GROMACS .gro file of C-alpha atoms in nm:
model
  325
    1UNK     CA    1  -8.520  -1.039  -1.109
    2UNK     CA    2  -8.660  -1.091  -0.760
    3UNK     CA    3  -8.972  -0.962  -0.586
    4UNK     CA    4  -8.868  -0.751  -0.287
    5UNK     CA    5  -9.034  -0.521  -0.039
    6UNK     CA    6  -8.902  -0.172   0.024
    7UNK     CA    7  -8.771  -0.284   0.366
    8UNK     CA    8  -8.598  -0.586   0.212
    9UNK     CA    9  -8.435  -0.362  -0.050
   10UNK     CA   10  -8.297  -0.140   0.227
   11UNK     CA   11  -8.166  -0.450   0.404
   12UNK     CA   12  -8.007  -0.584   0.085
   13UNK     CA   13  -7.836  -0.252   0.015
   14UNK     CA   14  -7.690  -0.238   0.364
   15UNK     CA   15  -7.581  -0.602   0.354
   16UNK     CA   16  -7.414  -0.573   0.012
   17UNK     CA   17  -7.226  -0.259   0.107
   18UNK     CA   18  -7.114  -0.395   0.445
   19UNK     CA   19  -6.980  -0.708   0.278
   20UNK     CA   20  -6.770  -0.496   0.044
   21UNK     CA   21  -6.641  -0.240   0.294
   22UNK     CA   22  -6.541  -0.331   0.650
   23UNK     CA   23  -6.537   0.039   0.744
   24UNK     CA   24  -6.918   0.058   0.723
   25UNK     CA   25  -7.078   0.047   1.067
   26UNK     CA   26  -7.447   0.059   1.155
   27UNK     CA   27  -7.606   0.182   1.477
   28UNK     CA   28  -7.927   0.333   1.607
   29UNK     CA   29  -8.235   0.264   1.814
   30UNK     CA   30  -8.332  -0.106   1.800
   31UNK     CA   31  -8.138  -0.171   1.477
   32UNK     CA   32  -7.934  -0.467   1.605
   33UNK     CA   33  -8.116  -0.730   1.810
   34UNK     CA   34  -8.465  -0.625   1.705
   35UNK     CA   35  -8.371  -0.558   1.341
   36UNK     CA   36  -8.528  -0.214   1.332
   37UNK     CA   37  -8.886  -0.114   1.400
   38UNK     CA   38  -8.967  -0.185   1.033
   39UNK     CA   39  -8.731  -0.485   1.012
   40UNK     CA   40  -8.507  -0.310   0.760
   41UNK     CA   41  -8.191  -0.414   0.949
   42UNK     CA   42  -8.301  -0.766   1.040
   43UNK     CA   43  -8.018  -1.019   1.052
   44UNK     CA   44  -7.736  -0.772   1.004
   45UNK     CA   45  -7.592  -0.805   1.354
   46UNK     CA   46  -7.592  -1.184   1.317
   47UNK     CA   47  -7.383  -1.157   1.000
   48UNK     CA   48  -7.152  -0.869   1.085
   49UNK     CA   49  -7.128  -0.892   1.464
   50UNK     CA   50  -7.175  -0.655   1.751
   51UNK     CA   51  -6.872  -0.443   1.667
   52UNK     CA   52  -7.028  -0.326   1.339
   53UNK     CA   53  -7.401  -0.336   1.417
   54UNK     CA   54  -7.497  -0.181   1.750
   55UNK     CA   55  -7.808  -0.077   1.936
   56UNK     CA   56  -7.793   0.279   2.066
   57UNK     CA   57  -7.969   0.446   2.358
   58UNK     CA   58  -8.267   0.671   2.294
   59UNK     CA   59  -8.043   0.974   2.246
   60UNK     CA   60  -8.059   1.116   1.895
   61UNK     CA   61  -7.798   1.383   1.966
   62UNK     CA   62  -7.551   1.116   2.076
   63UNK     CA   63  -7.629   0.890   1.776
   64UNK     CA   64  -7.569   1.165   1.522
   65UNK     CA   65  -7.269   1.305   1.708
   66UNK     CA   66  -7.109   0.960   1.725
   67UNK     CA   67  -7.169   0.910   1.353
   68UNK     CA   68  -7.005   1.244   1.269
   69UNK     CA   69  -6.701   1.154   1.480
   70UNK     CA   70  -6.679   0.809   1.325
   71UNK     CA   71  -6.701   0.952   0.974
   72UNK     CA   72  -6.435   1.214   1.046
   73UNK     CA   73  -6.193   0.945   1.166
   74UNK     CA   74  -6.217   0.701   0.878
   75UNK     CA   75  -6.533   0.494   0.914
   76UNK     CA   76  -6.848   0.505   0.699
   77UNK     CA   77  -7.130   0.507   0.956
   78UNK     CA   78  -7.496   0.449   0.876
   79UNK     CA   79  -7.695   0.584   1.169
   80UNK     CA   80  -8.067   0.521   1.204
   81UNK     CA   81  -8.296   0.772   1.371
   82UNK     CA   82  -8.620   0.583   1.417
   83UNK     CA   83  -8.858   0.858   1.301
   84UNK     CA   84  -8.787   1.166   1.094
   85UNK     CA   85  -8.955   1.378   1.360
   86UNK     CA   86  -8.676   1.281   1.602
   87UNK     CA   87  -8.411   1.428   1.372
   88UNK     CA   88  -8.501   1.764   1.522
   89UNK     CA   89  -8.359   1.653   1.856
   90UNK     CA   90  -8.021   1.641   1.680
   91UNK     CA   91  -8.078   1.944   1.458
   92UNK     CA   92  -7.768   2.125   1.584
   93UNK     CA   93  -7.544   1.829   1.503
   94UNK     CA   94  -7.699   1.787   1.157
   95UNK     CA   95  -7.716   2.155   1.060
   96UNK     CA   96  -7.389   2.285   1.203
   97UNK     CA   97  -7.163   1.980   1.210
   98UNK     CA   98  -7.272   1.708   0.970
   99UNK     CA   99  -7.355   1.950   0.688
  100UNK     CA  100  -7.082   2.210   0.740
  101UNK     CA  101  -6.769   2.044   0.872
  102UNK     CA  102  -6.637   1.943   0.530
  103UNK     CA  103  -6.653   2.309   0.427
  104UNK     CA  104  -6.506   2.432   0.753
  105UNK     CA  105  -6.209   2.195   0.759
  106UNK     CA  106  -6.127   2.168   0.390
  107UNK     CA  107  -5.928   1.854   0.304
  108UNK     CA  108  -5.847   1.768   0.666
  109UNK     CA  109  -6.130   1.516   0.669
  110UNK     CA  110  -6.446   1.409   0.493
  111UNK     CA  111  -6.785   1.323   0.647
  112UNK     CA  112  -6.894   1.006   0.458
  113UNK     CA  113  -7.202   0.922   0.665
  114UNK     CA  114  -7.569   0.842   0.615
  115UNK     CA  115  -7.859   0.903   0.850
  116UNK     CA  116  -8.154   0.679   0.766
  117UNK     CA  117  -8.492   0.776   0.904
  118UNK     CA  118  -8.855   0.672   0.853
  119UNK     CA  119  -9.100   0.954   0.801
  120UNK     CA  120  -9.452   1.038   0.688
  121UNK     CA  121  -9.812   0.968   0.782
  122UNK     CA  122  -9.894   0.617   0.901
  123UNK     CA  123 -10.256   0.593   1.013
  124UNK     CA  124 -10.276   0.718   1.370
  125UNK     CA  125  -9.912   0.779   1.469
  126UNK     CA  126 -10.007   1.141   1.553
  127UNK     CA  127  -9.823   1.468   1.518
  128UNK     CA  128  -9.487   1.372   1.674
  129UNK     CA  129  -9.435   1.063   1.455
  130UNK     CA  130  -9.593   1.149   1.119
  131UNK     CA  131  -9.419   1.446   0.959
  132UNK     CA  132  -9.226   1.473   0.633
  133UNK     CA  133  -8.921   1.680   0.721
  134UNK     CA  134  -8.746   1.754   0.390
  135UNK     CA  135  -8.832   2.128   0.396
  136UNK     CA  136  -8.678   2.164   0.742
  137UNK     CA  137  -8.340   2.045   0.611
  138UNK     CA  138  -8.315   2.189   0.257
  139UNK     CA  139  -8.187   2.506   0.424
  140UNK     CA  140  -7.876   2.310   0.534
  141UNK     CA  141  -7.597   2.379   0.282
  142UNK     CA  142  -7.366   2.080   0.247
  143UNK     CA  143  -7.629   1.818   0.321
  144UNK     CA  144  -7.748   1.570   0.058
  145UNK     CA  145  -8.115   1.473   0.104
  146UNK     CA  146  -8.267   1.168  -0.066
  147UNK     CA  147  -8.631   1.053  -0.056
  148UNK     CA  148  -8.687   0.734  -0.263
  149UNK     CA  149  -9.040   0.652  -0.377
  150UNK     CA  150  -9.013   0.284  -0.468
  151UNK     CA  151  -8.827  -0.041  -0.408
  152UNK     CA  152  -8.589  -0.013  -0.704
  153UNK     CA  153  -8.488   0.342  -0.619
  154UNK     CA  154  -8.439   0.287  -0.247
  155UNK     CA  155  -8.181   0.014  -0.300
  156UNK     CA  156  -7.984   0.187  -0.574
  157UNK     CA  157  -7.984   0.522  -0.400
  158UNK     CA  158  -7.894   0.386  -0.056
  159UNK     CA  159  -7.590   0.211  -0.200
  160UNK     CA  160  -7.483   0.534  -0.368
  161UNK     CA  161  -7.543   0.729  -0.046
  162UNK     CA  162  -7.322   0.493   0.155
  163UNK     CA  163  -7.043   0.528  -0.103
  164UNK     CA  164  -7.066   0.907  -0.113
  165UNK     CA  165  -6.802   1.115   0.062
  166UNK     CA  166  -7.069   1.371   0.148
  167UNK     CA  167  -7.313   1.348   0.442
  168UNK     CA  168  -7.653   1.215   0.339
  169UNK     CA  169  -7.994   1.237   0.502
  170UNK     CA  170  -8.185   0.936   0.365
  171UNK     CA  171  -8.560   0.954   0.423
  172UNK     CA  172  -8.779   0.644   0.384
  173UNK     CA  173  -9.158   0.672   0.392
  174UNK     CA  174  -9.322   0.444   0.647
  175UNK     CA  175  -9.611   0.351   0.417
  176UNK     CA  176  -9.368   0.223   0.155
  177UNK     CA  177  -9.189  -0.041   0.363
  178UNK     CA  178  -9.432  -0.318   0.266
  179UNK     CA  179  -9.465  -0.213  -0.099
  180UNK     CA  180  -9.327  -0.466  -0.348
  181UNK     CA  181  -9.149  -0.456  -0.682
  182UNK     CA  182  -8.930  -0.679  -0.893
  183UNK     CA  183  -8.571  -0.556  -0.890
  184UNK     CA  184  -8.250  -0.693  -1.046
  185UNK     CA  185  -8.062  -0.971  -0.873
  186UNK     CA  186  -7.732  -0.820  -0.977
  187UNK     CA  187  -7.578  -0.523  -0.801
  188UNK     CA  188  -7.674  -0.173  -0.918
  189UNK     CA  189  -7.652   0.187  -0.801
  190UNK     CA  190  -7.841   0.500  -0.901
  191UNK     CA  191  -7.693   0.849  -0.943
  192UNK     CA  192  -7.749   1.106  -0.672
  193UNK     CA  193  -7.897   1.434  -0.796
  194UNK     CA  194  -8.072   1.295  -1.103
  195UNK     CA  195  -8.453   1.305  -1.131
  196UNK     CA  196  -8.653   1.024  -1.291
  197UNK     CA  197  -8.952   1.066  -1.521
  198UNK     CA  198  -9.193   0.805  -1.388
  199UNK     CA  199  -9.453   0.874  -1.658
  200UNK     CA  200  -9.435   1.060  -1.986
  201UNK     CA  201  -9.711   1.310  -2.058
  202UNK     CA  202  -9.793   1.619  -2.260
  203UNK     CA  203 -10.057   1.822  -2.074
  204UNK     CA  204  -9.926   1.891  -1.724
  205UNK     CA  205  -9.614   1.815  -1.520
  206UNK     CA  206  -9.649   1.684  -1.166
  207UNK     CA  207  -9.336   1.692  -0.952
  208UNK     CA  208  -9.407   1.444  -0.674
  209UNK     CA  209  -9.210   1.362  -0.359
  210UNK     CA  210  -9.193   1.027  -0.181
  211UNK     CA  211  -9.534   0.869  -0.122
  212UNK     CA  212  -9.692   1.128  -0.350
  213UNK     CA  213  -9.521   0.971  -0.653
  214UNK     CA  214  -9.747   0.667  -0.633
  215UNK     CA  215 -10.053   0.882  -0.573
  216UNK     CA  216  -9.963   1.103  -0.869
  217UNK     CA  217  -9.934   0.798  -1.092
  218UNK     CA  218 -10.279   0.690  -0.974
  219UNK     CA  219 -10.407   1.038  -1.053
  220UNK     CA  220 -10.250   1.013  -1.398
  221UNK     CA  221 -10.450   0.700  -1.476
  222UNK     CA  222 -10.773   0.872  -1.372
  223UNK     CA  223 -10.698   1.185  -1.572
  224UNK     CA  224 -10.594   0.989  -1.881
  225UNK     CA  225 -10.952   0.864  -1.908
  226UNK     CA  226 -11.056   1.230  -1.933
  227UNK     CA  227 -10.798   1.313  -2.198
  228UNK     CA  228 -10.537   1.475  -1.971
  229UNK     CA  229 -10.189   1.322  -1.995
  230UNK     CA  230  -9.967   1.381  -1.692
  231UNK     CA  231  -9.590   1.376  -1.689
  232UNK     CA  232  -9.481   1.259  -1.342
  233UNK     CA  233  -9.133   1.356  -1.228
  234UNK     CA  234  -8.974   1.207  -0.917
  235UNK     CA  235  -8.676   1.420  -0.809
  236UNK     CA  236  -8.553   1.132  -0.586
  237UNK     CA  237  -8.280   1.362  -0.455
  238UNK     CA  238  -8.423   1.664  -0.274
  239UNK     CA  239  -8.084   1.832  -0.232
  240UNK     CA  240  -7.927   1.883  -0.475
  241UNK     CA  241  -8.248   1.882  -0.679
  242UNK     CA  242  -8.244   1.823  -1.053
  243UNK     CA  243  -8.420   2.147  -1.148
  244UNK     CA  244  -8.321   2.115  -1.513
  245UNK     CA  245  -8.538   1.805  -1.548
  246UNK     CA  246  -8.831   2.007  -1.411
  247UNK     CA  247  -8.766   2.301  -1.645
  248UNK     CA  248  -8.742   2.065  -1.944
  249UNK     CA  249  -9.074   1.903  -1.855
  250UNK     CA  250  -9.249   2.237  -1.804
  251UNK     CA  251  -9.120   2.347  -2.145
  252UNK     CA  252  -9.306   2.048  -2.288
  253UNK     CA  253  -9.633   2.057  -2.089
  254UNK     CA  254  -9.652   2.430  -1.997
  255UNK     CA  255  -9.824   2.349  -1.667
  256UNK     CA  256  -9.691   2.242  -1.328
  257UNK     CA  257  -9.830   2.095  -1.006
  258UNK     CA  258  -9.609   2.001  -0.710
  259UNK     CA  259  -9.734   1.721  -0.481
  260UNK     CA  260  -9.571   1.674  -0.141
  261UNK     CA  261  -9.673   1.547   0.202
  262UNK     CA  262  -9.502   1.817   0.406
  263UNK     CA  263  -9.700   2.127   0.504
  264UNK     CA  264  -9.795   2.381   0.242
  265UNK     CA  265  -9.632   2.687   0.399
  266UNK     CA  266  -9.257   2.688   0.343
  267UNK     CA  267  -9.271   2.350   0.172
  268UNK     CA  268  -9.082   2.207  -0.123
  269UNK     CA  269  -9.360   2.327  -0.351
  270UNK     CA  270  -9.282   2.687  -0.261
  271UNK     CA  271  -8.915   2.647  -0.354
  272UNK     CA  272  -8.984   2.456  -0.676
  273UNK     CA  273  -9.249   2.710  -0.776
  274UNK     CA  274  -9.008   2.999  -0.717
  275UNK     CA  275  -8.734   2.834  -0.922
  276UNK     CA  276  -8.970   2.767  -1.212
  277UNK     CA  277  -9.101   3.125  -1.198
  278UNK     CA  278  -8.742   3.253  -1.213
  279UNK     CA  279  -8.615   3.020  -1.483
  280UNK     CA  280  -8.912   2.902  -1.690
  281UNK     CA  281  -9.181   3.165  -1.638
  282UNK     CA  282  -9.259   3.218  -2.005
  283UNK     CA  283  -9.314   2.844  -2.052
  284UNK     CA  284  -9.609   2.848  -1.811
  285UNK     CA  285  -9.966   2.875  -1.938
  286UNK     CA  286 -10.114   2.866  -1.586
  287UNK     CA  287 -10.009   2.936  -1.227
  288UNK     CA  288  -9.812   2.662  -1.053
  289UNK     CA  289 -10.039   2.441  -0.842
  290UNK     CA  290  -9.935   2.310  -0.501
  291UNK     CA  291 -10.077   2.004  -0.325
  292UNK     CA  292  -9.949   1.957   0.030
  293UNK     CA  293 -10.054   1.871   0.383
  294UNK     CA  294 -10.276   2.127   0.552
  295UNK     CA  295 -10.102   2.371   0.784
  296UNK     CA  296 -10.207   2.185   1.098
  297UNK     CA  297 -10.035   1.922   1.314
  298UNK     CA  298 -10.104   1.568   1.190
  299UNK     CA  299 -10.409   1.447   1.389
  300UNK     CA  300 -10.416   1.125   1.589
  301UNK     CA  301 -10.765   1.051   1.459
  302UNK     CA  302 -10.719   0.850   1.138
  303UNK     CA  303 -11.016   1.004   0.958
  304UNK     CA  304 -10.884   1.352   1.030
  305UNK     CA  305 -10.533   1.247   0.926
  306UNK     CA  306 -10.670   1.135   0.589
  307UNK     CA  307 -10.821   1.481   0.541
  308UNK     CA  308 -10.490   1.654   0.622
  309UNK     CA  309 -10.256   1.449   0.400
  310UNK     CA  310 -10.275   1.495   0.019
  311UNK     CA  311 -10.488   1.238  -0.161
  312UNK     CA  312 -10.517   1.117  -0.520
  313UNK     CA  313 -10.836   1.321  -0.549
  314UNK     CA  314 -10.661   1.642  -0.442
  315UNK     CA  315 -10.390   1.587  -0.703
  316UNK     CA  316 -10.655   1.527  -0.970
  317UNK     CA  317 -10.834   1.849  -0.871
  318UNK     CA  318 -10.512   2.054  -0.879
  319UNK     CA  319 -10.424   1.926  -1.226
  320UNK     CA  320 -10.772   2.004  -1.356
  321UNK     CA  321 -10.740   2.358  -1.222
  322UNK     CA  322 -10.403   2.398  -1.395
  323UNK     CA  323 -10.558   2.269  -1.719
  324UNK     CA  324 -10.873   2.483  -1.685
  325UNK     CA  325 -11.091   2.174  -1.678
   0.00000   0.00000   0.00000
C-alpha cells in the first residue's frame, strides 16, 4: 500500500496504461511541459516524449475533434479539457460525434477515447470555472460519464475508462486533487457502471455524487450520534448509472436523499428521484429529498459560494426531514 493524492493516482493510472499500450496518446491545455494545472500529468512528456504527450492550443473544439479522429483511426486518446465548464465549447463534438458515431457507423470503427476534465466549486473561481456538468451530458446517449469521489476509485476507474472501447467523459473534482488515501501498489481496475456502498445503514439512503460523497459520510457520523444510520451510495458511474443498487438500498432503508453539487433544477437528483418513483415507489416511507446547488450562478465571493454549494449541514437537515426528525 502507498499513500497517494488524487492527482498522483490520476498520474499513476495514465503512466501505467501508457506503458502498456503505445497507442495511448495524451494532449490538452498545459498537460505536457507544465504537467497540467493540477499537476496530474506531471512528468509524462519526459517519459513518453512529445509525440505521445502534447500541449494543445486553447481551442476545446479542436482538442475534442482531434481526439475523436484519433480514436476513429486506431489510437486511444486521452484529451484533457482544463475545466468542465469549457466542455460546453465543444458540446457539438461531444454530443453529436463522440457519443453517437459508434451507433451511426456500426462496426466500421470504434471511439475508444477519454476526455478528462476538472470540475466543481473551488473557493472563488466564479461562475465560469466552478460548475458540475454531469446533468448537461446525461442526455447524450452513447456517452459514458464517470465521476470518482476518492483516490482509490479515480485510479481504478480511469484505467478502465482508457481500456474501454466506448467514449468516456471522466470528471474529476478540483477539491479532491490534494486528498490522500492509501491504495494498492499492485495494478487494479474497477468496473464501469457499478455503484459502491461507501457506508452501510438502515434508516435512510443517501446517493451522493463526487465531492458530496465525503460530505455525506461526514453527515452520517453526525447523524449516527442522534440514532440515524445512513447508507451512503456512490454511483461512481453517472451514465450508465447502477439504479439497481439504489433500488436495493431504498428497499432496505425506505427513505432516500440525493446529494449533488450541480444545480437543483434538472439535476441528477431529479432523474434519480423519477426512477425511484417509477420502480420503487411502494418502498418509500417519505418523499425523496434533494440537496443540490442553488439555482444561481456560482458567485465569485467565497462566502456566497459556500452558501450556494451543498454543505454537510444541508445534507443532515434533508435526512432529518426524510426521517421526520
